[in-house]
Coordinates of C-alpha atoms and ligand atoms in Angstrom, one line a residue:
Chain A
M1 CA -10.6 -29.6 -2.7
T2 CA -12.4 -26.4 -3.2
A3 CA -12.1 -24.8 -6.6
L4 CA -9.4 -22.1 -6.7
E5 CA -12.0 -19.4 -7.7
E6 CA -13.7 -19.9 -4.4
Q7 CA -10.6 -19.6 -2.2
S8 CA -9.6 -16.3 -0.4
H9 CA -6.4 -14.5 -1.5
E10 CA -4.7 -15.7 1.6
A11 CA -5.7 -19.3 1.1
L12 CA -4.1 -19.0 -2.4
A13 CA -1.0 -17.8 -0.9
T14 CA -0.7 -20.5 1.5
R15 CA -0.8 -22.8 -1.5
A16 CA 1.6 -20.7 -3.4
A17 CA 3.9 -21.2 -0.2
E18 CA 3.8 -25.0 -1.2
R19 CA 4.9 -23.9 -4.6
D20 CA 1.4 -24.3 -6.3
L21 CA 1.6 -22.3 -9.5
G22 CA -2.0 -22.8 -10.4
A23 CA -3.1 -21.0 -7.1
F24 CA -0.5 -18.2 -7.7
A25 CA -1.8 -17.7 -11.2
E26 CA -5.3 -17.5 -9.8
L27 CA -4.0 -14.7 -7.3
Y28 CA -2.2 -13.0 -10.2
G29 CA -5.4 -12.8 -12.3
R30 CA -7.3 -11.2 -9.4
L31 CA -4.8 -8.6 -8.3
A32 CA -2.5 -7.9 -11.2
P33 CA -5.0 -5.5 -13.2
G34 CA -5.4 -3.3 -10.0
L35 CA -1.7 -3.2 -9.4
L36 CA -1.0 -2.4 -13.0
G37 CA -3.5 0.4 -12.8
M38 CA -1.7 1.9 -9.8
A39 CA 1.7 1.5 -11.3
L40 CA 0.6 3.3 -14.3
R41 CA -0.4 6.2 -12.4
I42 CA 3.1 6.3 -10.9
L43 CA 5.0 5.5 -14.2
P44 CA 2.9 6.1 -17.3
D45 CA 5.2 3.9 -19.2
H46 CA 3.3 0.6 -19.8
A47 CA 6.3 -1.6 -20.1
A48 CA 8.0 -0.2 -16.9
A49 CA 4.7 -0.4 -15.0
A50 CA 4.1 -4.0 -16.1
G51 CA 7.6 -4.9 -15.0
I52 CA 6.8 -3.5 -11.6
V53 CA 3.8 -5.6 -11.3
E54 CA 6.0 -8.6 -12.2
Q55 CA 8.8 -7.6 -9.5
A56 CA 6.1 -7.4 -6.9
F57 CA 4.7 -10.8 -7.7
V58 CA 8.2 -12.4 -7.8
L59 CA 8.9 -10.8 -4.4
F60 CA 5.7 -12.2 -2.9
W61 CA 6.4 -15.6 -4.5
N62 CA 9.8 -15.6 -2.6
E63 CA 8.0 -14.3 0.6
T64 CA 5.0 -16.7 0.9
R65 CA 6.7 -19.0 3.2
R66 CA 7.4 -16.3 5.7
F67 CA 4.1 -14.5 5.1
P68 CA 1.9 -14.6 8.2
R69 CA -0.8 -17.4 7.8
D70 CA -3.4 -15.5 9.6
G71 CA -4.9 -12.1 9.7
A72 CA -2.5 -10.4 7.2
S73 CA -3.9 -9.1 3.7
V74 CA -2.2 -10.2 0.8
A75 CA -3.8 -7.6 -1.5
A76 CA -2.3 -5.0 1.0
W77 CA 0.9 -6.3 0.9
L78 CA 1.1 -6.6 -2.8
S79 CA -0.4 -3.0 -3.3
L80 CA 2.0 -1.2 -0.9
T81 CA 5.0 -3.2 -2.1
A82 CA 4.3 -2.6 -5.8
R83 CA 3.7 1.2 -5.0
Q84 CA 7.1 1.3 -3.2
I85 CA 8.9 -0.3 -6.1
A86 CA 7.1 2.1 -8.7
V87 CA 7.8 5.1 -6.6
N88 CA 11.4 4.2 -6.1
T89 CA 11.9 3.6 -9.9
R90 CA 10.2 6.9 -10.7
R91 CA 12.5 8.6 -8.1
S92 CA 15.8 7.0 -9.4
R93 CA 14.8 8.1 -12.9
L94 CA 14.8 11.5 -11.4
R95 CA 18.0 10.9 -9.5
L96 CA 16.1 11.1 -6.2
P97 CA 17.0 8.8 -3.4
A98 CA 14.7 5.9 -2.6
V99 CA 11.9 6.4 -0.1
S100 CA 12.2 4.4 3.0
G101 CA 12.6 4.2 6.8
S102 CA 15.9 5.0 8.2
K103 CA 17.3 1.5 8.1
T104 CA 14.9 -0.8 6.5
S105 CA 11.6 -0.5 4.5
P106 CA 8.6 0.2 6.7
L107 CA 7.0 -2.6 4.9
G108 CA 9.8 -5.0 5.7
D109 CA 7.9 -6.6 8.6
Y110 CA 4.3 -7.5 8.5
A111 CA 3.1 -5.6 11.8
W112 CA 1.3 -2.9 9.5
L113 CA -0.8 -5.5 7.5
P114 CA -4.4 -5.1 7.9
H115 CA -6.9 -7.8 8.3
P116 CA -8.0 -9.4 5.0
E117 CA -11.7 -8.8 6.1
E118 CA -11.1 -5.1 6.4
I119 CA -9.5 -5.1 2.9
A120 CA -12.5 -6.9 1.5
R121 CA -14.9 -4.4 3.2
I122 CA -13.0 -1.6 1.4
E123 CA -13.4 -3.4 -1.8
E124 CA -17.0 -3.8 -1.2
R125 CA -17.5 0.0 -0.5
R126 CA -15.0 1.4 -2.9
E127 CA -17.6 3.8 -4.6
L128 CA -18.6 5.3 -1.1
L129 CA -14.8 5.5 -0.2
R130 CA -14.2 7.2 -3.5
K131 CA -16.8 9.9 -2.4
V132 CA -15.1 10.2 1.0
L133 CA -11.7 11.1 -0.8
H134 CA -13.7 13.8 -2.7
Q135 CA -14.8 15.4 0.6
L136 CA -11.3 16.5 1.1
P137 CA -10.6 20.0 -0.1
K138 CA -9.0 20.0 -3.7
D139 CA -5.6 21.3 -2.5
Q140 CA -5.4 18.5 0.1
R141 CA -6.4 15.8 -2.2
D142 CA -3.7 17.2 -4.7
A143 CA -1.1 17.0 -1.9
L144 CA -2.0 13.6 -1.2
E145 CA -1.7 12.6 -4.7
L146 CA 1.8 13.9 -5.0
V147 CA 2.7 11.9 -1.9
V148 CA 1.1 8.7 -2.9
F149 CA 1.7 8.6 -6.6
E150 CA 4.8 10.7 -7.1
G151 CA 6.4 9.6 -3.9
L152 CA 7.3 13.0 -2.7
T153 CA 8.4 13.3 1.0
E154 CA 6.9 15.9 3.1
E155 CA 10.0 18.3 2.6
E156 CA 9.8 17.7 -1.2
L157 CA 6.1 18.5 -1.2
A158 CA 6.6 21.6 0.7
A159 CA 9.4 22.7 -1.8
R160 CA 7.1 21.8 -4.7
L161 CA 4.3 23.9 -3.4
G162 CA 6.4 26.7 -2.2
E163 CA 4.9 26.6 1.2
P164 CA 6.4 26.2 4.6
L165 CA 7.2 22.8 5.7
G166 CA 5.2 23.1 9.0
R167 CA 2.1 24.0 7.2
V168 CA 2.4 21.2 4.7
R169 CA 3.2 18.8 7.3
S170 CA 0.2 19.6 9.5
G171 CA -2.0 19.6 6.4
L172 CA -1.0 16.2 5.4
R173 CA -1.5 14.9 8.9
A174 CA -5.1 16.4 9.0
S175 CA -5.9 14.8 5.7
M176 CA -4.7 11.4 7.0
R177 CA -6.7 11.7 10.3
F178 CA -9.8 12.7 8.3
L179 CA -9.4 9.7 6.1
R180 CA -8.6 7.4 8.9
H181 CA -11.8 8.5 10.9
R182 CA -14.0 8.3 7.8
L183 CA -12.8 4.9 6.8
R184 CA -13.4 3.6 10.2
A185 CA -16.8 4.9 10.1
V186 CA -17.5 3.4 6.6
L187 CA -16.1 0.0 7.8
G188 CA -18.4 0.1 10.7
T189 CA -15.9 0.1 13.4
W190 CA -16.8 3.4 14.8
S191 CA -20.1 5.1 14.8
A192 CA -19.3 8.6 13.3
N193 CA -21.7 9.9 10.7
I194 CA -20.6 10.0 7.3
Chain B
M1 CA 4.5 9.8 26.0
V2 CA 5.8 10.1 22.4
C3 CA 2.8 8.0 21.2
Q4 CA 0.4 11.1 21.0
Y5 CA 3.0 12.9 18.8
L6 CA 3.2 9.8 16.5
E7 CA -0.5 9.4 16.2
D8 CA -1.0 11.0 12.6
T9 CA 2.4 9.9 11.3
F10 CA 2.0 6.3 10.7
E11 CA 0.3 6.7 7.0
L12 CA 3.2 9.0 6.0
Y13 CA 5.8 6.7 7.6
L14 CA 4.3 3.6 5.5
L15 CA 4.5 5.8 2.6
G16 CA 8.0 6.8 2.9
A17 CA 7.3 10.5 3.2
L18 CA 8.7 11.3 6.5
S19 CA 12.1 12.7 7.1
R20 CA 14.9 10.3 8.1
D21 CA 14.7 11.5 11.7
D22 CA 11.0 11.3 12.0
S23 CA 11.0 7.9 10.3
A24 CA 13.7 6.6 12.7
S25 CA 11.6 7.7 15.8
V26 CA 8.5 6.1 14.4
E27 CA 10.6 2.8 14.0
S28 CA 12.2 3.0 17.3
H29 CA 9.0 3.6 19.1
L30 CA 7.4 0.7 17.3
G31 CA 10.3 -1.5 18.2
T32 CA 9.4 -1.0 21.9
G33 CA 6.3 -3.1 21.1
C34 CA 3.7 -0.3 22.1
A35 CA 0.4 -2.0 21.5
T36 CA -1.6 1.2 20.8
C37 CA 0.9 2.3 18.1
R38 CA 1.0 -1.1 16.5
E39 CA -2.9 -0.9 16.3
Q40 CA -2.6 2.4 14.7
L41 CA 0.1 1.2 12.4
R42 CA -2.4 -1.3 11.0
D43 CA -5.2 1.4 10.8
A44 CA -2.7 3.4 8.8
G45 CA -2.1 0.4 6.4
L46 CA -5.8 0.4 5.7
T47 CA -6.0 4.2 4.9
V48 CA -2.8 3.9 2.7
Y49 CA -4.3 0.8 0.9
L50 CA -7.3 2.9 0.1
L51 CA -5.2 5.8 -1.2
C52 CA -3.1 3.6 -3.4
Q53 CA -6.1 2.1 -5.2
P54 CA -6.4 3.3 -8.8
A55 CA -9.4 4.6 -10.3
K56 CA -9.4 1.9 -12.9
P57 CA -7.6 -1.5 -13.2
A58 CA -5.7 -2.0 -16.4
R59 CA -5.4 -4.9 -18.6
L60 CA -2.1 -6.8 -18.7
N61 CA -1.2 -8.6 -21.9
P62 CA -0.9 -12.5 -21.7
K63 CA 2.9 -12.2 -22.6
Q64 CA 3.5 -10.4 -19.2
K65 CA 1.8 -13.3 -17.3
S66 CA 3.8 -15.9 -19.2
H67 CA 6.9 -14.0 -18.6
L68 CA 6.3 -14.0 -15.0
F69 CA 5.4 -17.6 -14.8
H70 CA 8.3 -18.7 -16.9
R71 CA 10.6 -16.9 -14.2
L72 CA 8.9 -18.6 -11.4
R73 CA 9.2 -22.0 -12.9
E74 CA 12.9 -21.4 -13.4
K75 CA 13.4 -20.7 -9.6
Ligands
ZN1 ZN1 3.0 4.0 21.3

């Protein structure tokens, strides 16, 4: 049997589905610090942020048997799930409704999950990708920050900035398009220039 | 086709930032199984993952880990 440290996140998740706590602890050791860093940007209170990370891991533990065995990134699932919990906790403290799709959470099925190899390439090129983020004009970066870490909706963002919804909406879409194209280029799928 | 209109909305959809109506139209279109949009949804998953990454990881204290594993053992 291969040592736990040498296994991929996804192989560890497969073992966790068989209720292997050792494998799950290895996964926790790898991913929890990043998730906590993210949760702290959303809720600066350490105990609350740590509670969010715990909730995300408990959910994942319950989900491991259903989680796709192939081609779906565990790190991406945990990141976006923890973000959603953190953002909704923050919103409920502010008496705002939870963010989600119309009926269910957009994260509720696994269709959106990127490939583990792509996530690994993002990790390898994190520094470069950080520069890409800084290529966005500051006001666009700030707007993204409010959406990602404060969990504002487009409408709330427009109200916060005191700008027309149409402009805010097209600005956000343009930022996403820019990032998506740059990301593809950095990951080598497209041959655009960085 | 609606697809073109949806092209730049998948990231915001995953982030929960769309209005209820827009989110519902993304959902119902994805429900048709459109292969192009499902591919774009996965691309959006990558972009959103990148956006969520903190500049710095944070240290968890060992109590937090043992609390979690205690809970899991109880299950
Ligand atoms: Zn489509």
